[in-house]
Short mmCIF file of C-alpha atoms and ligand atoms in Angstrom, two decimals:
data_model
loop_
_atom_site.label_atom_id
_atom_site.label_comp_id
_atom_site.label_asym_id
_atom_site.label_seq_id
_atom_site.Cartn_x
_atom_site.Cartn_y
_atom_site.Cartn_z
CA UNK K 1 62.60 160.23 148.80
CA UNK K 2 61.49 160.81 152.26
CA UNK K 3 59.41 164.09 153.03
CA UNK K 4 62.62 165.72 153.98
CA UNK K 5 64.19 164.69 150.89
CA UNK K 6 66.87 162.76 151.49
CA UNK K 7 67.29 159.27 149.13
CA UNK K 8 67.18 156.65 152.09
CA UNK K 9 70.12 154.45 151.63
CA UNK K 10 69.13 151.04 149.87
CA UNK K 11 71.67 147.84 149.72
CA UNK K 12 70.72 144.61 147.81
CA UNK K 13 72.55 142.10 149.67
CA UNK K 14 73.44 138.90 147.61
CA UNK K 15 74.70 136.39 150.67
CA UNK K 16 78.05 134.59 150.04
CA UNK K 17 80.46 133.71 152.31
CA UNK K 18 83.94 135.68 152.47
CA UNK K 19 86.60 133.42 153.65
CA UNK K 20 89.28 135.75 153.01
CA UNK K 21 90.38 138.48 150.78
CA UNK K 22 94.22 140.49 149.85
CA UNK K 23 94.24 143.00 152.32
CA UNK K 24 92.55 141.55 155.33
CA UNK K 25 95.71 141.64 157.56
CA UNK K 26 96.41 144.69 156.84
CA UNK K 27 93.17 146.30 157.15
CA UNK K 28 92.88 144.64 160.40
CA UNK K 29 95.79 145.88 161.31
CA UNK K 30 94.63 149.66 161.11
CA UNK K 31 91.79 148.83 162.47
CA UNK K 32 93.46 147.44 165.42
CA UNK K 33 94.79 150.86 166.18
CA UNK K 34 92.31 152.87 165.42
CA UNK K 35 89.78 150.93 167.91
CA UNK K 36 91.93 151.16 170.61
CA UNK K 37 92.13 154.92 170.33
CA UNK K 38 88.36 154.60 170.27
CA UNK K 39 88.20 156.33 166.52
CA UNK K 40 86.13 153.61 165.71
CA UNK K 41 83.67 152.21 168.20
CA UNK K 42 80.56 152.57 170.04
CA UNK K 43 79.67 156.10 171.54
CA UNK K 44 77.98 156.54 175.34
CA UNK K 45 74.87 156.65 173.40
CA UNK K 46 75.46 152.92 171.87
CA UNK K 47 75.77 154.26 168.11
CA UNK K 48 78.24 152.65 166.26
CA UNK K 49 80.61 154.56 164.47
CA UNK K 50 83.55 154.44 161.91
CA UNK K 51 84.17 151.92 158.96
CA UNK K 52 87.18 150.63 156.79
CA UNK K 53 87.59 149.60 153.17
CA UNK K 54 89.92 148.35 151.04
CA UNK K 55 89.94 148.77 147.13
CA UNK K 56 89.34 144.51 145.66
CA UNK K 57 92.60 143.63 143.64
CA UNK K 58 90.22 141.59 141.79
CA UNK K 59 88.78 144.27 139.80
CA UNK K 60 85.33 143.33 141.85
CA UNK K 61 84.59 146.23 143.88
CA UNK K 62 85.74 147.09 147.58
CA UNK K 63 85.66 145.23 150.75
CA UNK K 64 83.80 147.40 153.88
CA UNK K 65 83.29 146.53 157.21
CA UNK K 66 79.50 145.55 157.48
CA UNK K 67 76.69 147.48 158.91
CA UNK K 68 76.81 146.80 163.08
CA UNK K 69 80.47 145.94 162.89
CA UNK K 70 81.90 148.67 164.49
CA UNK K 71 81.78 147.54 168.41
CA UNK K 72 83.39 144.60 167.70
CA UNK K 73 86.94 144.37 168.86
CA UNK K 74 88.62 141.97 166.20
CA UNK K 75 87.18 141.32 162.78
CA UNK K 76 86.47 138.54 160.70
CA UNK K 77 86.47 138.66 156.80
CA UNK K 78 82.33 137.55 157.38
CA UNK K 79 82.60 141.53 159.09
CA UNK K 80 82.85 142.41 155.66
CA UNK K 81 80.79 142.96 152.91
CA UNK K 82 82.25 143.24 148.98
CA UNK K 83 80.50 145.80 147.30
CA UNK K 84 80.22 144.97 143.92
CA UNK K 85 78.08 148.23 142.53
CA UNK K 86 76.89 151.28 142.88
CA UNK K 87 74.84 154.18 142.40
CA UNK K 88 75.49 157.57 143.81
CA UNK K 89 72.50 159.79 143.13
CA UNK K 90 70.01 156.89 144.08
CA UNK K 91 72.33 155.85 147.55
CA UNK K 92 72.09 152.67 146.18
CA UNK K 93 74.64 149.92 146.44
CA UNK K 94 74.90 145.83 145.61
CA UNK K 95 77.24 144.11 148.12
CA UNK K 96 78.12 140.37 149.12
CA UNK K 97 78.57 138.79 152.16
CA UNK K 98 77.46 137.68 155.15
CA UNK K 99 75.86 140.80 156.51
CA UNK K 100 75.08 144.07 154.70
CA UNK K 101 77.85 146.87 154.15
CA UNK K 102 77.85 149.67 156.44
CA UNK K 103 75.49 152.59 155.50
CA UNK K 104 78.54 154.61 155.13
CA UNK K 105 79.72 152.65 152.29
CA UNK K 106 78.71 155.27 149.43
CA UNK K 107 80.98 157.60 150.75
CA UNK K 108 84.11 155.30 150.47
CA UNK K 109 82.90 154.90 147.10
CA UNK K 110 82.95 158.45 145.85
CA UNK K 111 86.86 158.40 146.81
CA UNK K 112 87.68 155.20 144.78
CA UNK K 113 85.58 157.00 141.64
CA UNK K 114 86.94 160.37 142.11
CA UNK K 115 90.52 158.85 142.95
CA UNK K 116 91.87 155.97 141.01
CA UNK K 117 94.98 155.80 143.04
CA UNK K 118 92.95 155.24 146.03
CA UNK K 119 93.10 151.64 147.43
CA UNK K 120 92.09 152.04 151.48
CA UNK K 121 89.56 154.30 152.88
CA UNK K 122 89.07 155.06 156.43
CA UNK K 123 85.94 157.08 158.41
CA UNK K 124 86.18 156.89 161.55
CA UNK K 125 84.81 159.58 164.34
CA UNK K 126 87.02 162.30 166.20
CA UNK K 127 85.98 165.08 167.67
CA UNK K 128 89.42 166.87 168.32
CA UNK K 129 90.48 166.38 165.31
CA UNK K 130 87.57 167.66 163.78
CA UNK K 131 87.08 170.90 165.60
CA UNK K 132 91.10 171.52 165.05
CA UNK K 133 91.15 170.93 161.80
CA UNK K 134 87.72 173.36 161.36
CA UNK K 135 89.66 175.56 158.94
CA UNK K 136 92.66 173.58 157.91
CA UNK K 137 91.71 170.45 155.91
CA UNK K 138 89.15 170.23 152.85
CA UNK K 139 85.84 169.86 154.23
CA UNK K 140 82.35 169.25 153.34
CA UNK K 141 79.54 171.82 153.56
CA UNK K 142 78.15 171.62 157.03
CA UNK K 143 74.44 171.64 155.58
CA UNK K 144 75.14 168.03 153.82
CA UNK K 145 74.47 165.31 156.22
CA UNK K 146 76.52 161.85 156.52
CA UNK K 147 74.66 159.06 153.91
CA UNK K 148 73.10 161.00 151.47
CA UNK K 149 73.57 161.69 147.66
CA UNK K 150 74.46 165.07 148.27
CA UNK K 151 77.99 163.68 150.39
CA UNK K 152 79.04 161.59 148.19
CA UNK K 153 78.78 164.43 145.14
CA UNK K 154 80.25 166.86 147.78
CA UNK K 155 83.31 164.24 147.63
CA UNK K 156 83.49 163.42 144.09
CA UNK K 157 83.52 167.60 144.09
CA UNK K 158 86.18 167.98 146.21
CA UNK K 159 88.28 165.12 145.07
CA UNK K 160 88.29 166.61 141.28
CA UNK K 161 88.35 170.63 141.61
CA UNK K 162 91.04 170.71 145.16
CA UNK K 163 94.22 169.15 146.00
CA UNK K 164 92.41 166.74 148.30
CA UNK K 165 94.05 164.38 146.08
CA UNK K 166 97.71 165.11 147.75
CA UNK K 167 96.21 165.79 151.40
CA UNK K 168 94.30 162.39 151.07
CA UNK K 169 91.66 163.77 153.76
CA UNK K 170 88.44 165.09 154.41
CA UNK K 171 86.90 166.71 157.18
CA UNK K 172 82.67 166.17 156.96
CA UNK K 173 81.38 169.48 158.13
CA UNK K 174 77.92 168.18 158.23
CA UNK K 175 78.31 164.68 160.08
CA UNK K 176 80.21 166.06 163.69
CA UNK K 177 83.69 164.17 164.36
CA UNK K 178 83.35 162.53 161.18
CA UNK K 179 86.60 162.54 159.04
CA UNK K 180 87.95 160.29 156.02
CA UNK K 181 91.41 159.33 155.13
CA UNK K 182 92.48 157.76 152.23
CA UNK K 183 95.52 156.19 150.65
CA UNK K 184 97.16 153.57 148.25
CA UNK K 185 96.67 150.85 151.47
CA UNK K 186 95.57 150.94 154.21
CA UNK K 187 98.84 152.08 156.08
CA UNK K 188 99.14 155.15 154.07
CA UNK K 189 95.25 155.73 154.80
CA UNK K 190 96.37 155.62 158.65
CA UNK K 191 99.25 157.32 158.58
CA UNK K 192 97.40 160.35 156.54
CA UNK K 193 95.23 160.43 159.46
CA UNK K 194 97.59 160.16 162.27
CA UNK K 195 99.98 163.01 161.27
CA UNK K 196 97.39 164.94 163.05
CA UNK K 197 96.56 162.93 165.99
ZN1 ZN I 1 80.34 158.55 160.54
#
């Protein structure tokens, strides 16, 4: 705990080389789109911002862009990390890969608990569609910041007592611009995000 009590996120990073994985195309696909309409990038600032995963058909874990990825304008599956476990009340996580999984990655794992149909997760960073949709999609309490325990049980919450399940987004009322889509791939993650862009 820090003195402000948040659980500082922790990774244990095992490195192994990812050559390739089932959904890499199409990930990278989304992705493709989604950088060029700057939902995931760098900001004026130089922060990074938005991350992808895909659920491992393997039975392993999930595949997330790594921590530091996000400015990069084409992917390889080394961007990637395979997060293999997880803790949610500790914000602790084991991935794979060359570099370590984005910081983000506990919240793409509260959807694939909460969800079991979930096999893609997108966050990326939008400003007009956050502020528009400040009253129409499920959000998260504005006093829970991005990376902590308290997000990711905020998203298990929502996932099991609303019908976030059928809208397949969130809107993160404490982390500004920050929104997550989800779906069965990665297409129907995109698309659930796009119907309002
Ligand atoms: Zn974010």
């Amino acid at each position: 705990m820090t003195e402000t009590g948040v659980v500082k996120f922790s990774c244990e990073h095992i490195a192994a080389e990812i050559e390739t994985f089932a959904g890499f195309d199409e990930l990278g696909a989304c992705r493709d789109q989604l950088f060029a309409r700057n939902l995931i990038g760098v900001d004026a600032n130089g922060i990074a911002f938005g991350n992808l995963s895909v659920r491992d058909v393997e039975g392993r874990g999930f595949f997330v862009t790594a921590s530091g990825s996000s400015g990069k304008a084409q992917l390889a599956p080394s961007d990637y990390a395979l997060v293999t476990h997880f803790d949610l009340s500790r914000n602790w996580l084991r991935c794979e890969g060359a570099a370590v999984a984005s910081s983000e990655s506990l919240t793409h794992a509260a959807v694939y608990q909460a969800d079991a149909s979930a096999g893609a997760v997108i966050h990326v960073h939008t400003s007009e569609l956050w502020n528009a949709l400040a009253n129409r999609a499920p959000s998260t309490s504005a006093e829970i910041e991005y990376g902590t325990p308290a997000m990711a049980e905020e998203i298990l919450r929502l996932l099991t007592t609303s019908n976030v399940t059928a809208q397949k987004i969130i809107r993160m009322g404490g982390h500004e611009g920050g929104m997550i889509a989800f779906g069965r791939n990665p297409a129907e993650a995109q698309a659930m995000l796009m119907r309002f862009l």
